Short mmCIF file of C-alpha atoms in Angstrom, two decimals:
data_model
loop_
_atom_site.label_atom_id
_atom_site.label_comp_id
_atom_site.label_asym_id
_atom_site.label_seq_id
_atom_site.Cartn_x
_atom_site.Cartn_y
_atom_site.Cartn_z
CA MET A 1 232.32 257.86 154.77
CA SER A 2 230.73 261.42 154.62
CA PRO A 3 228.44 262.20 151.84
CA VAL A 4 230.88 264.94 150.74
CA THR A 5 233.69 262.32 150.45
CA ILE A 6 231.42 260.19 148.34
CA VAL A 7 230.38 263.00 146.00
CA MET A 8 233.98 264.13 145.51
CA MET A 9 235.09 260.62 144.75
CA VAL A 10 232.46 260.07 142.19
CA LEU A 11 233.30 263.50 140.63
CA VAL A 12 236.92 263.21 140.52
CA LEU A 13 237.24 259.64 139.57
CA GLY A 14 234.39 260.18 137.18
CA VAL A 15 236.01 262.83 135.34
CA VAL A 16 239.48 261.38 135.22
CA TRP A 17 238.92 257.67 134.93
CA GLY A 18 235.54 258.18 132.98
CA GLY A 19 237.11 260.67 130.64
CA PHE A 20 240.17 258.43 129.96
CA ALA A 21 237.99 255.37 129.24
CA VAL A 22 235.72 257.31 126.94
CA LEU A 23 238.78 258.81 125.01
CA LEU A 24 240.34 255.36 124.70
CA PHE A 25 237.15 253.96 123.37
CA LEU A 26 236.71 256.87 120.96
CA ALA A 27 240.25 256.70 119.76
CA SER A 28 240.15 252.98 119.14
CA ARG A 29 236.87 253.34 117.21
CA LEU A 30 238.03 256.19 115.02
CA GLU A 31 241.22 254.25 114.24
CA ARG A 32 239.30 251.23 113.09
CA GLN A 33 237.03 253.55 111.01
CA ARG A 34 240.20 255.17 109.35
CA ARG A 35 241.70 251.80 108.65
CA ASP A 36 238.47 250.59 106.98
CA GLU A 37 238.37 253.79 104.91
CA ALA A 38 242.04 253.43 103.83
CA SER A 39 241.61 249.79 102.76
CA GLY A 40 238.39 250.80 100.86
CA GLY A 41 236.49 248.21 102.82
CA GLY A 42 232.94 248.29 104.49
CA ASP A 43 230.91 248.99 101.38
CA GLY A 44 231.69 245.87 99.51
CA MET B 1 264.60 260.95 101.67
CA ARG B 2 265.35 260.42 105.31
CA ALA B 3 264.10 256.98 106.44
CA THR B 4 262.13 257.46 109.65
CA GLU B 5 260.37 254.75 111.64
CA MET B 6 256.76 255.34 112.51
CA PHE B 7 254.63 254.05 115.37
CA THR B 8 252.47 251.32 113.75
CA SER B 9 249.29 252.56 115.18
CA ARG B 10 247.46 255.16 117.29
CA TYR B 11 247.41 252.63 120.15
CA GLY B 12 251.22 252.14 119.77
CA LEU B 13 251.74 255.98 120.14
CA LEU B 14 249.31 256.34 123.05
CA VAL B 15 250.94 253.63 125.07
CA ALA B 16 254.44 255.09 124.43
CA ALA B 17 253.21 258.59 125.31
CA LEU B 18 251.42 257.34 128.48
CA GLY B 19 254.88 255.50 129.34
CA MET B 20 256.58 258.85 128.88
CA ALA B 21 253.97 260.68 131.12
CA VAL B 22 253.43 258.12 133.89
CA GLY B 23 256.59 258.01 135.95
CA THR B 24 257.89 257.83 139.40
CA GLY B 25 256.34 261.25 140.03
CA ASN B 26 252.84 259.72 139.88
CA ILE B 27 253.61 257.01 142.38
CA TRP B 28 256.26 258.63 144.51
CA ARG B 29 255.39 262.36 144.32
CA PHE B 30 251.69 262.51 143.93
CA PRO B 31 250.34 260.72 146.99
CA ARG B 32 252.83 262.80 149.09
CA ILE B 33 252.02 266.18 147.60
CA ALA B 34 248.32 265.46 147.82
CA ALA B 35 248.65 264.64 151.46
CA GLN B 36 250.73 267.61 152.26
CA ASN B 37 248.28 270.00 150.56
CA GLY B 38 245.08 269.08 152.21
CA GLY B 39 244.05 265.98 150.16
CA GLY B 40 240.61 266.63 148.82
CA ALA B 41 241.11 270.38 148.36
CA PHE B 42 244.32 269.76 146.42
CA LEU B 43 242.46 267.51 143.77
CA ILE B 44 240.36 270.51 142.50
CA PRO B 45 243.16 272.85 141.33
CA TRP B 46 245.16 269.78 140.34
CA LEU B 47 242.37 268.77 137.97
CA LEU B 48 241.99 272.38 136.75
CA PHE B 49 245.59 272.76 135.79
CA LEU B 50 245.55 269.56 133.75
CA PHE B 51 243.34 271.50 131.29
CA LEU B 52 244.89 274.96 131.84
CA TRP B 53 248.55 274.06 131.60
CA ALA B 54 249.35 270.54 130.72
CA ILE B 55 246.93 269.66 127.83
CA PRO B 56 247.59 272.86 125.84
CA LEU B 57 251.26 272.25 126.12
CA LEU B 58 250.96 268.55 125.15
CA MET B 59 249.05 269.66 122.02
CA VAL B 60 251.82 272.13 121.16
CA GLU B 61 254.61 269.49 121.58
CA SER B 62 252.60 267.03 119.26
CA ALA B 63 252.04 269.61 116.56
CA MET B 64 255.49 270.82 116.56
CA GLY B 65 257.11 267.35 116.38
CA ALA B 66 254.71 266.14 113.74
CA HIS B 67 255.08 269.32 111.69
CA ALA B 68 258.85 269.65 111.73
CA ARG B 69 259.89 265.94 111.88
CA TYR B 70 262.90 267.13 113.87
CA GLY B 71 263.86 266.68 117.41
CA VAL B 72 263.39 269.43 119.95
CA ILE B 73 266.10 271.79 118.66
CA GLY B 74 265.14 271.35 115.07
CA SER B 75 261.42 271.82 115.79
CA PHE B 76 262.00 275.15 117.61
CA ALA B 77 264.31 276.25 114.75
CA LYS B 78 261.85 275.28 112.06
CA LEU B 79 258.93 276.93 113.74
CA ILE B 80 260.32 280.27 114.63
CA GLY B 81 263.48 280.37 112.45
CA PRO B 82 267.08 279.33 113.15
CA ARG B 83 267.55 282.23 115.54
CA GLY B 84 265.25 280.53 117.99
CA ALA B 85 267.20 277.21 118.22
CA TRP B 86 268.70 278.13 121.62
CA LEU B 87 265.03 277.88 123.15
CA GLY B 88 265.00 274.28 121.93
CA CYS B 89 268.51 273.76 123.22
CA PHE B 90 267.43 274.72 126.65
CA VAL B 91 264.46 272.46 126.66
CA ALA B 92 266.54 269.51 125.45
CA TRP B 93 269.30 270.20 127.95
CA CYS B 94 266.75 270.51 130.79
CA THR B 95 265.25 267.04 130.01
CA MET B 96 268.91 265.39 129.43
CA ALA B 97 269.99 266.89 132.94
CA ILE B 98 266.89 265.21 134.37
CA LEU B 99 267.71 261.93 132.77
CA PHE B 100 271.25 261.92 134.40
CA TYR B 101 269.61 261.75 137.92
CA TYR B 102 266.40 260.08 136.91
CA SER B 103 268.56 257.04 136.07
CA VAL B 104 269.82 257.16 139.53
CA VAL B 105 266.21 257.09 140.96
CA ALA B 106 265.38 254.20 138.62
CA GLY B 107 268.37 252.38 139.90
CA TRP B 108 267.10 252.86 143.62
CA CYS B 109 263.65 251.36 142.44
CA ILE B 110 265.51 248.40 140.94
CA LYS B 111 267.45 247.91 144.09
CA TYR B 112 264.32 248.01 146.36
CA LEU B 113 262.60 245.59 143.88
CA VAL B 114 265.36 243.08 144.14
CA GLY B 115 265.47 243.58 147.92
CA ALA B 116 261.71 242.99 148.23
CA ALA B 117 261.79 240.02 145.86
CA THR B 118 264.56 238.21 147.56
CA GLY B 119 263.52 238.93 150.98
CA GLY B 120 266.33 241.33 152.01
CA LEU B 121 263.81 244.23 152.59
CA ALA B 122 261.58 241.99 154.73
CA GLY B 123 261.62 242.96 158.44
CA ALA B 124 264.44 245.62 158.01
CA ASP B 125 264.45 248.98 159.59
CA GLY B 126 263.60 251.26 156.64
CA GLN B 127 265.94 254.11 157.57
CA VAL B 128 268.83 251.66 158.29
CA TYR B 129 268.30 249.87 154.99
CA TRP B 130 268.36 253.20 153.02
CA ASP B 131 271.38 254.40 154.91
CA THR B 132 273.38 251.24 154.31
CA PHE B 133 272.45 251.18 150.80
CA GLN B 134 273.58 254.73 150.15
CA ALA B 135 276.77 254.29 152.37
CA THR B 136 278.09 251.47 150.17
CA GLY B 137 278.75 254.08 147.46
CA TRP B 138 279.25 251.44 144.78
CA GLU B 139 275.58 250.09 144.97
CA PRO B 140 273.82 253.26 143.90
CA VAL B 141 276.37 253.41 141.11
CA LEU B 142 275.76 249.81 140.06
CA PHE B 143 271.97 250.19 139.95
CA HIS B 144 272.31 253.49 138.08
CA LEU B 145 274.25 251.56 135.47
CA VAL B 146 271.73 248.74 135.30
CA ALA B 147 268.86 251.22 134.82
CA MET B 148 270.72 253.12 132.08
CA ALA B 149 271.75 249.93 130.35
CA LEU B 150 268.09 248.74 130.43
CA GLY B 151 266.85 251.95 129.03
CA ALA B 152 269.45 252.17 126.33
CA GLY B 153 268.82 248.49 125.49
CA ILE B 154 265.13 249.09 124.82
CA VAL B 155 265.84 252.37 122.77
CA TYR B 156 268.67 250.41 120.72
CA ARG B 157 266.00 248.09 119.29
CA GLY B 158 264.39 251.32 117.63
CA VAL B 159 261.13 253.11 117.90
CA VAL B 160 258.82 250.12 116.87
CA ALA B 161 260.62 247.15 118.08
CA GLY B 162 261.98 248.88 121.15
CA ILE B 163 259.84 251.76 122.42
CA GLU B 164 256.46 250.74 121.05
CA MET B 165 256.92 246.97 121.89
CA ALA B 166 258.14 247.74 125.40
CA SER B 167 255.44 250.30 126.13
CA LYS B 168 252.82 247.77 124.98
CA VAL B 169 254.01 245.43 127.62
CA LEU B 170 255.08 247.97 130.40
CA ILE B 171 252.04 250.16 130.34
CA PRO B 172 249.18 247.81 130.51
CA ALA B 173 251.21 245.92 133.17
CA LEU B 174 251.67 249.09 135.24
CA PHE B 175 247.92 249.88 135.22
CA ILE B 176 247.21 246.20 136.21
CA LEU B 177 249.66 246.36 139.04
CA LEU B 178 248.08 249.78 140.25
CA VAL B 179 244.55 248.44 139.96
CA VAL B 180 245.42 245.30 141.96
CA ALA B 181 247.39 247.42 144.68
CA GLY B 182 244.46 249.92 144.71
CA ILE B 183 241.80 247.17 145.21
CA ARG B 184 243.95 245.58 147.88
CA ALA B 185 244.44 248.88 149.68
CA VAL B 186 240.74 250.07 149.78
CA THR B 187 239.47 246.70 150.92
CA LEU B 188 241.70 246.78 154.06
CA PRO B 189 239.80 247.25 157.29
CA GLY B 190 240.03 250.95 158.22
CA ALA B 191 240.96 252.11 154.71
CA ALA B 192 237.92 254.42 154.66
CA ALA B 193 239.84 256.87 156.77
CA GLY B 194 242.26 257.16 154.05
CA LEU B 195 239.69 257.78 151.41
CA GLU B 196 238.19 260.42 153.56
CA PHE B 197 241.65 261.97 153.97
CA LEU B 198 242.10 261.92 150.16
CA PHE B 199 238.79 262.99 149.01
CA ASN B 200 237.05 265.08 151.61
CA PRO B 201 238.01 268.69 151.02
CA GLU B 202 238.34 271.38 153.69
CA TRP B 203 236.91 274.17 151.42
CA GLY B 204 238.88 276.88 153.37
CA ASP B 205 242.25 275.34 152.10
CA LEU B 206 241.32 276.52 148.60
CA LEU B 207 241.98 279.99 149.81
CA ASP B 208 245.70 279.14 150.31
CA TYR B 209 247.68 280.23 147.33
CA ARG B 210 250.28 277.54 147.99
CA ILE B 211 247.74 274.63 147.15
CA TRP B 212 247.18 276.23 143.94
CA LEU B 213 250.91 276.58 143.08
CA GLU B 214 251.68 273.13 144.27
CA ALA B 215 248.95 271.71 142.07
CA LEU B 216 250.16 273.58 139.07
CA THR B 217 253.84 272.37 139.78
CA GLN B 218 252.61 268.84 140.19
CA SER B 219 250.58 268.92 136.86
CA ALA B 220 253.51 270.55 135.02
CA TRP B 221 256.00 267.83 136.18
CA SER B 222 253.84 264.76 136.24
CA THR B 223 252.30 265.01 132.75
CA GLY B 224 255.60 265.55 131.05
CA ALA B 225 254.15 268.72 129.42
CA GLY B 226 256.87 270.97 128.32
CA TRP B 227 259.80 268.43 128.62
CA GLY B 228 259.96 267.98 124.66
CA LEU B 229 259.28 264.16 125.25
CA LEU B 230 255.93 264.10 123.43
CA LEU B 231 257.47 266.33 120.63
CA THR B 232 260.11 263.68 120.14
CA TYR B 233 257.55 260.92 119.94
CA ALA B 234 255.46 263.02 117.56
CA VAL B 235 258.32 262.98 115.08
CA TYR B 236 257.53 259.32 114.58
CA THR B 237 253.85 259.59 114.26
CA ARG B 238 251.98 258.84 110.88
CA GLU B 239 250.78 261.78 108.84
CA ARG B 240 247.15 261.39 110.07
CA GLU B 241 246.95 261.79 113.84
CA ASP B 242 244.44 263.52 115.95
CA ILE B 243 246.45 265.88 118.08
CA VAL B 244 243.57 267.10 120.36
CA MET B 245 242.15 263.71 121.28
CA ASN B 246 245.70 262.15 121.79
CA SER B 247 246.79 265.01 124.16
CA LEU B 248 243.53 264.70 126.10
CA THR B 249 243.89 260.87 126.39
CA ILE B 250 247.60 261.20 127.55
CA GLY B 251 246.71 263.96 130.13
CA LEU B 252 243.78 262.06 131.47
CA GLY B 253 245.61 258.70 131.59
CA ASN B 254 248.42 260.20 133.42
CA ASN B 255 246.12 261.52 136.05
CA SER B 256 244.38 258.18 136.23
CA ALA B 257 247.60 256.61 137.12
CA SER B 258 248.29 259.24 139.88
CA LEU B 259 244.79 258.52 141.41
CA LEU B 260 245.37 254.89 141.34
CA ALA B 261 248.72 255.33 143.13
CA ALA B 262 247.20 257.61 145.71
CA LEU B 263 244.42 255.02 146.26
CA ALA B 264 247.08 252.23 146.73
CA VAL B 265 249.19 254.22 149.26
CA ILE B 266 246.93 256.54 151.28
CA PRO B 267 244.26 254.14 152.47
CA THR B 268 246.91 251.47 153.22
CA VAL B 269 248.95 253.84 155.41
CA PHE B 270 245.68 254.88 157.27
CA ALA B 271 244.50 251.29 157.65
CA LEU B 272 247.86 250.17 159.25
CA MET B 273 248.66 253.24 161.41
CA PRO B 274 246.80 255.43 163.93
CA ALA B 275 245.35 258.49 162.07
CA ALA B 276 247.89 260.99 163.54
CA ASP B 277 250.91 258.83 162.59
CA ALA B 278 249.50 258.09 159.16
CA ALA B 279 249.20 261.82 158.29
CA GLY B 280 252.85 262.43 159.63
CA ILE B 281 254.24 259.47 157.55
CA LEU B 282 252.43 260.65 154.42
CA THR B 283 253.69 264.19 154.69
CA THR B 284 257.32 263.47 155.49
CA SER B 285 259.75 264.04 152.73
CA GLY B 286 262.84 262.46 154.11
CA PRO B 287 266.23 262.69 152.45
CA ALA B 288 265.91 263.62 148.72
CA SER B 289 262.02 263.28 149.18
CA THR B 290 262.58 259.64 149.53
CA GLY B 291 260.83 259.26 153.04
CA LEU B 292 257.45 257.83 151.97
CA THR B 293 258.66 255.59 149.12
CA PHE B 294 261.86 254.28 150.29
CA ILE B 295 261.72 254.32 154.04
CA TYR B 296 258.20 254.10 155.31
CA ILE B 297 256.34 252.18 152.69
CA PRO B 298 258.35 248.87 153.05
CA GLU B 299 257.88 249.13 156.80
CA VAL B 300 254.16 249.91 156.72
CA PHE B 301 253.17 247.56 153.99
CA ALA B 302 255.01 244.70 155.69
CA ARG B 303 252.57 244.99 158.57
CA MET B 304 249.57 243.61 156.51
CA PRO B 305 248.85 240.09 155.67
CA GLY B 306 250.59 239.24 152.47
CA GLY B 307 252.55 242.51 153.01
CA GLY B 308 255.72 241.01 151.44
CA ALA B 309 253.98 240.43 148.06
CA PHE B 310 252.33 243.85 148.09
CA VAL B 311 255.87 245.55 148.57
CA VAL B 312 257.12 243.57 145.58
CA LEU B 313 254.00 244.74 143.66
CA PHE B 314 254.64 248.31 144.70
CA PHE B 315 258.28 248.43 143.61
CA LEU B 316 257.65 246.43 140.39
CA ALA B 317 255.02 249.25 139.49
CA LEU B 318 257.68 251.92 140.31
CA VAL B 319 260.47 250.14 138.16
CA VAL B 320 258.00 249.79 135.23
CA ALA B 321 257.00 253.43 135.53
CA ALA B 322 260.60 254.68 135.88
CA LEU B 323 261.74 252.70 132.88
CA SER B 324 258.96 253.60 130.60
CA SER B 325 259.63 257.37 131.20
CA MET B 326 263.36 256.89 130.98
CA ILE B 327 263.34 255.46 127.50
CA SER B 328 261.41 258.57 126.29
CA MET B 329 264.19 260.80 127.70
CA ILE B 330 266.98 258.62 126.17
CA GLU B 331 265.10 258.87 122.78
CA LEU B 332 264.85 262.68 123.16
CA ALA B 333 268.63 262.91 123.59
CA THR B 334 269.31 260.39 120.84
CA ARG B 335 267.02 262.25 118.38
CA VAL B 336 268.79 265.49 119.05
CA PHE B 337 272.19 264.09 118.27
CA MET B 338 270.82 262.22 115.24
CA ASP B 339 269.53 265.50 113.91
CA ALA B 340 273.15 266.89 114.36
CA GLY B 341 274.43 264.24 111.98
CA LEU B 342 275.28 261.13 114.19
CA THR B 343 273.98 257.62 113.29
CA ARG B 344 271.38 256.29 115.59
CA ARG B 345 273.75 253.76 117.11
CA ARG B 346 276.44 256.36 117.69
CA ALA B 347 273.86 258.85 119.05
CA LEU B 348 272.49 256.41 121.51
CA GLY B 349 275.98 255.33 122.60
CA THR B 350 276.91 258.91 123.34
CA VAL B 351 273.73 259.34 125.34
CA ALA B 352 274.14 256.22 127.41
CA LEU B 353 277.64 256.62 128.12
CA GLY B 354 277.28 260.49 128.75
CA GLY B 355 274.21 259.86 130.94
CA PHE B 356 275.94 257.19 132.95
CA LEU B 357 278.99 259.34 133.56
CA LEU B 358 277.06 262.61 134.31
CA GLY B 359 274.65 260.80 136.65
CA LEU B 360 277.54 259.47 138.78
CA PRO B 361 277.67 262.63 140.97
CA SER B 362 274.03 262.25 141.74
CA ALA B 363 274.45 258.53 142.49
CA LEU B 364 277.42 259.18 144.85
CA SER B 365 276.06 262.30 146.66
CA LEU B 366 272.42 262.92 147.77
CA GLY B 367 273.31 266.66 148.15
CA PHE B 368 274.14 266.84 144.46
CA PHE B 369 271.01 264.87 143.59
CA VAL B 370 268.81 267.26 145.39
CA ASN B 371 270.64 270.17 143.79
CA GLN B 372 270.10 268.88 140.22
CA ASP B 373 266.40 267.86 141.10
CA ALA B 374 265.73 271.39 142.07
CA VAL B 375 267.69 273.19 139.36
CA TRP B 376 266.26 271.17 136.36
CA GLY B 377 262.91 270.26 137.94
CA ILE B 378 262.04 273.90 138.26
CA GLY B 379 263.78 274.50 135.00
CA LEU B 380 261.00 272.60 133.45
CA MET B 381 258.68 275.65 134.17
CA VAL B 382 261.15 277.65 131.96
CA SER B 383 260.94 274.88 129.18
CA GLY B 384 257.06 275.10 129.26
CA PHE B 385 257.26 278.84 128.93
CA PHE B 386 259.60 278.57 125.97
CA PHE B 387 257.02 276.38 124.22
CA ALA B 388 254.35 279.12 124.91
CA LEU B 389 256.90 281.72 123.79
CA ALA B 390 257.56 279.93 120.32
CA VAL B 391 253.86 279.58 119.71
CA ARG B 392 253.29 283.40 120.51
CA ARG B 393 256.06 284.28 118.06
CA PHE B 394 254.38 282.11 115.45
CA GLY B 395 250.95 283.16 116.22
CA PRO B 396 248.64 281.20 118.37
CA ALA B 397 245.64 281.20 115.91
CA ARG B 398 247.99 280.43 113.06
CA PHE B 399 249.43 277.56 115.04
CA ARG B 400 245.95 276.19 115.90
CA VAL B 401 244.68 276.36 112.36
CA GLU B 402 247.60 275.31 110.41
CA LEU B 403 249.03 272.69 112.69
CA ILE B 404 246.43 271.25 115.03
CA GLU B 405 242.98 271.69 113.55
CA THR B 406 243.99 269.94 110.32
CA ALA B 407 241.55 267.64 108.38
CA ASP B 408 242.58 264.68 110.55
CA ASN B 409 241.56 266.17 113.80
CA ASP B 410 238.32 264.69 115.16
CA LEU B 411 237.83 266.92 118.03
CA PRO B 412 238.02 270.82 117.68
CA VAL B 413 240.02 272.76 120.03
CA GLY B 414 238.52 276.23 119.74
CA ARG B 415 239.90 279.56 120.38
CA TRP B 416 240.40 279.04 124.16
CA PHE B 417 243.75 277.54 122.96
CA ASP B 418 244.92 280.97 121.45
CA PHE B 419 244.04 282.47 124.81
CA ALA B 420 245.78 279.80 126.85
CA LEU B 421 249.03 280.12 124.86
CA ARG B 422 249.11 283.84 124.51
CA TRP B 423 248.09 284.87 128.13
CA LEU B 424 247.17 282.00 130.51
CA ILE B 425 250.43 279.79 130.39
CA PRO B 426 252.86 282.94 130.40
CA ALA B 427 250.82 284.23 133.38
CA GLU B 428 250.91 280.83 135.13
CA PHE B 429 254.67 280.62 134.57
CA ALA B 430 255.25 284.24 135.91
CA LEU B 431 253.17 283.37 139.06
CA MET B 432 254.89 280.07 139.63
CA LEU B 433 258.44 281.37 139.17
CA GLY B 434 257.57 284.49 141.26
CA TRP B 435 256.36 282.44 144.00
CA TRP B 436 259.25 280.15 143.91
CA LEU B 437 261.76 283.10 143.70
CA TRP B 438 260.05 284.64 146.72
CA GLN B 439 260.14 281.43 148.62
CA ALA B 440 263.72 280.81 147.79
CA ALA B 441 264.77 284.40 148.70
CA THR B 442 263.10 284.18 152.11
CA SER B 443 264.14 280.53 153.07
CA GLY B 444 267.02 281.74 155.35
CA GLU B 445 269.71 279.99 153.25
CA ALA B 446 272.04 282.45 151.51
CA TRP B 447 269.75 282.77 148.57
CA TRP B 448 272.52 284.30 146.32
CA ASN B 449 274.92 281.36 146.82
CA PRO B 450 275.57 279.83 143.31
CA PHE B 451 277.02 276.55 144.97
CA GLY B 452 274.23 276.06 147.60
CA VAL B 453 272.19 272.88 147.43
CA PHE B 454 268.73 274.47 147.09
CA THR B 455 269.25 278.16 146.47
CA LEU B 456 267.97 280.69 144.08
CA GLY B 457 271.52 281.50 143.21
CA THR B 458 272.35 278.02 142.12
CA CYS B 459 269.34 277.80 139.78
CA LEU B 460 270.03 281.11 138.31
CA PHE B 461 273.66 280.33 137.85
CA GLN B 462 273.26 276.92 136.20
CA TRP B 463 270.33 278.05 134.00
CA GLY B 464 272.41 281.27 133.12
CA VAL B 465 275.40 279.25 132.09
CA ALA B 466 273.27 276.98 130.00
CA LEU B 467 271.49 279.77 128.24
CA LEU B 468 274.56 281.77 127.63
CA LEU B 469 276.31 278.92 126.02
CA PHE B 470 273.28 278.03 123.83
CA ARG B 471 272.83 281.75 122.81
CA LEU B 472 276.41 281.94 121.78
CA PHE B 473 276.51 278.81 119.78
CA ASN B 474 272.99 279.30 118.51
CA ASP B 475 273.84 279.74 114.85
CA ARG B 476 276.34 276.85 114.69
CA ILE B 477 273.79 274.49 116.46
CA ALA B 478 270.88 275.65 114.15
CA ARG B 479 273.17 275.20 111.04
CA ARG B 480 274.22 271.83 112.10
CA THR B 481 270.80 270.61 112.91
CA LEU B 482 268.84 271.93 109.93
CA GLY B 483 271.73 271.66 107.57
CA THR B 484 272.65 268.09 108.34
CA ALA B 485 268.94 267.10 107.91
CA ALA B 486 268.50 269.17 104.69
CA GLU B 487 271.74 267.65 103.20
CA ARG B 488 270.26 264.19 103.73
CA GLY B 489 267.12 265.31 101.76
#
């Protein structure tokens, strides 16, 4: 494969798959944080 | 107070919304459109328009549904006043009209999955198999009925026990199927040629305006932005939801599925065919754009070791994607009838029976199918524009501050949203429509013919009739929608 192909693959898949994975991770973390806040847990 | 179900968690909402967005268009349409438009060069505008068309509209839909707590028609009427209900009517009708023939496509997918799983598809000539299936007449009708019954059955169980539960199974399963198919494809000897085709851009292609317009069209259709589907799901969201992050996740998740599908299809075709034939097959539309999916893929995939299992995997993914999108369309229509005063059961019955009956002409005639696909598929551009129009009337900055950037929003959206809704999306709409009008008018077919299969006249005629009726009955529809809900409290 040519270097341009490899760079494009990394860029496109990085933005789309990487962005999706990061957002899913952030969403689940914030959801957990909100649930903790709502239940008043976390600070004993 | 009106009892309304709620998605149980953000994950529940996200998988349902991803199910809505990821449909047959990701698996069936994206690899073909990417191949037809230069592969690598196409990916650049396709990615840009995700952020310049789809994601802002997804935010608008989320905010409108969560704010109004009505289906499409009620949400428009509540945002810009009862006189604007007809805009919502058009959006709702456009998506319902798509549901009628989408169920037919879902039926085709089920038929091919059954054929692949039982061995009926193995070794068959793709064109002969397709022609025989269509010639029976009753088989497309039967599978259309099966698809509609499956979709309605899921929606009948309700938002949580039906849509959310089904999406929690279907969507992870779909992504796993696509990942397995993608890994199998890129590890085939010779698959590198397909990757080269998909990712290596000819920079000169970016000067061709058609690539930009096809990319915008694909982005608009594939993400479900402007269909009113996310708006309908947003009716069932909890009070505290992060609209910006959810919209970004849905948009990027949808495009992730498209790329996985392209990685499963394009390298496989290149690995199994000489390069010149591979490019030809990838860009062939076939009858009703079915060429790649229903005629060539079963033939091509069958040539590789374990090809039979791969074909089953491919059509299973297609069925899952079709069903998860179909249930969102059924829910949209059901919600509209519920807002007008019907019970959920009666509303769903009306949609399922009406959907089956109104889908029959598409099941029986490919010409009618192509006509409806063109008229209402392109109508989605009008739907997207109507969302932008509603926000313009309300005031983009006010919409952003009051409905999106609430205390529950973790990611700020910024003022670019105002610019996108006030200028960018209307400009994109005008360009897309203008390009398409010009294409239709110069295609050679009598463009004015209102009864042509794929003419400008047929689109304008059918849109015109719908808009005229909705404009005429606007007050009555608005009163019925807002009044009924208000009477209930």
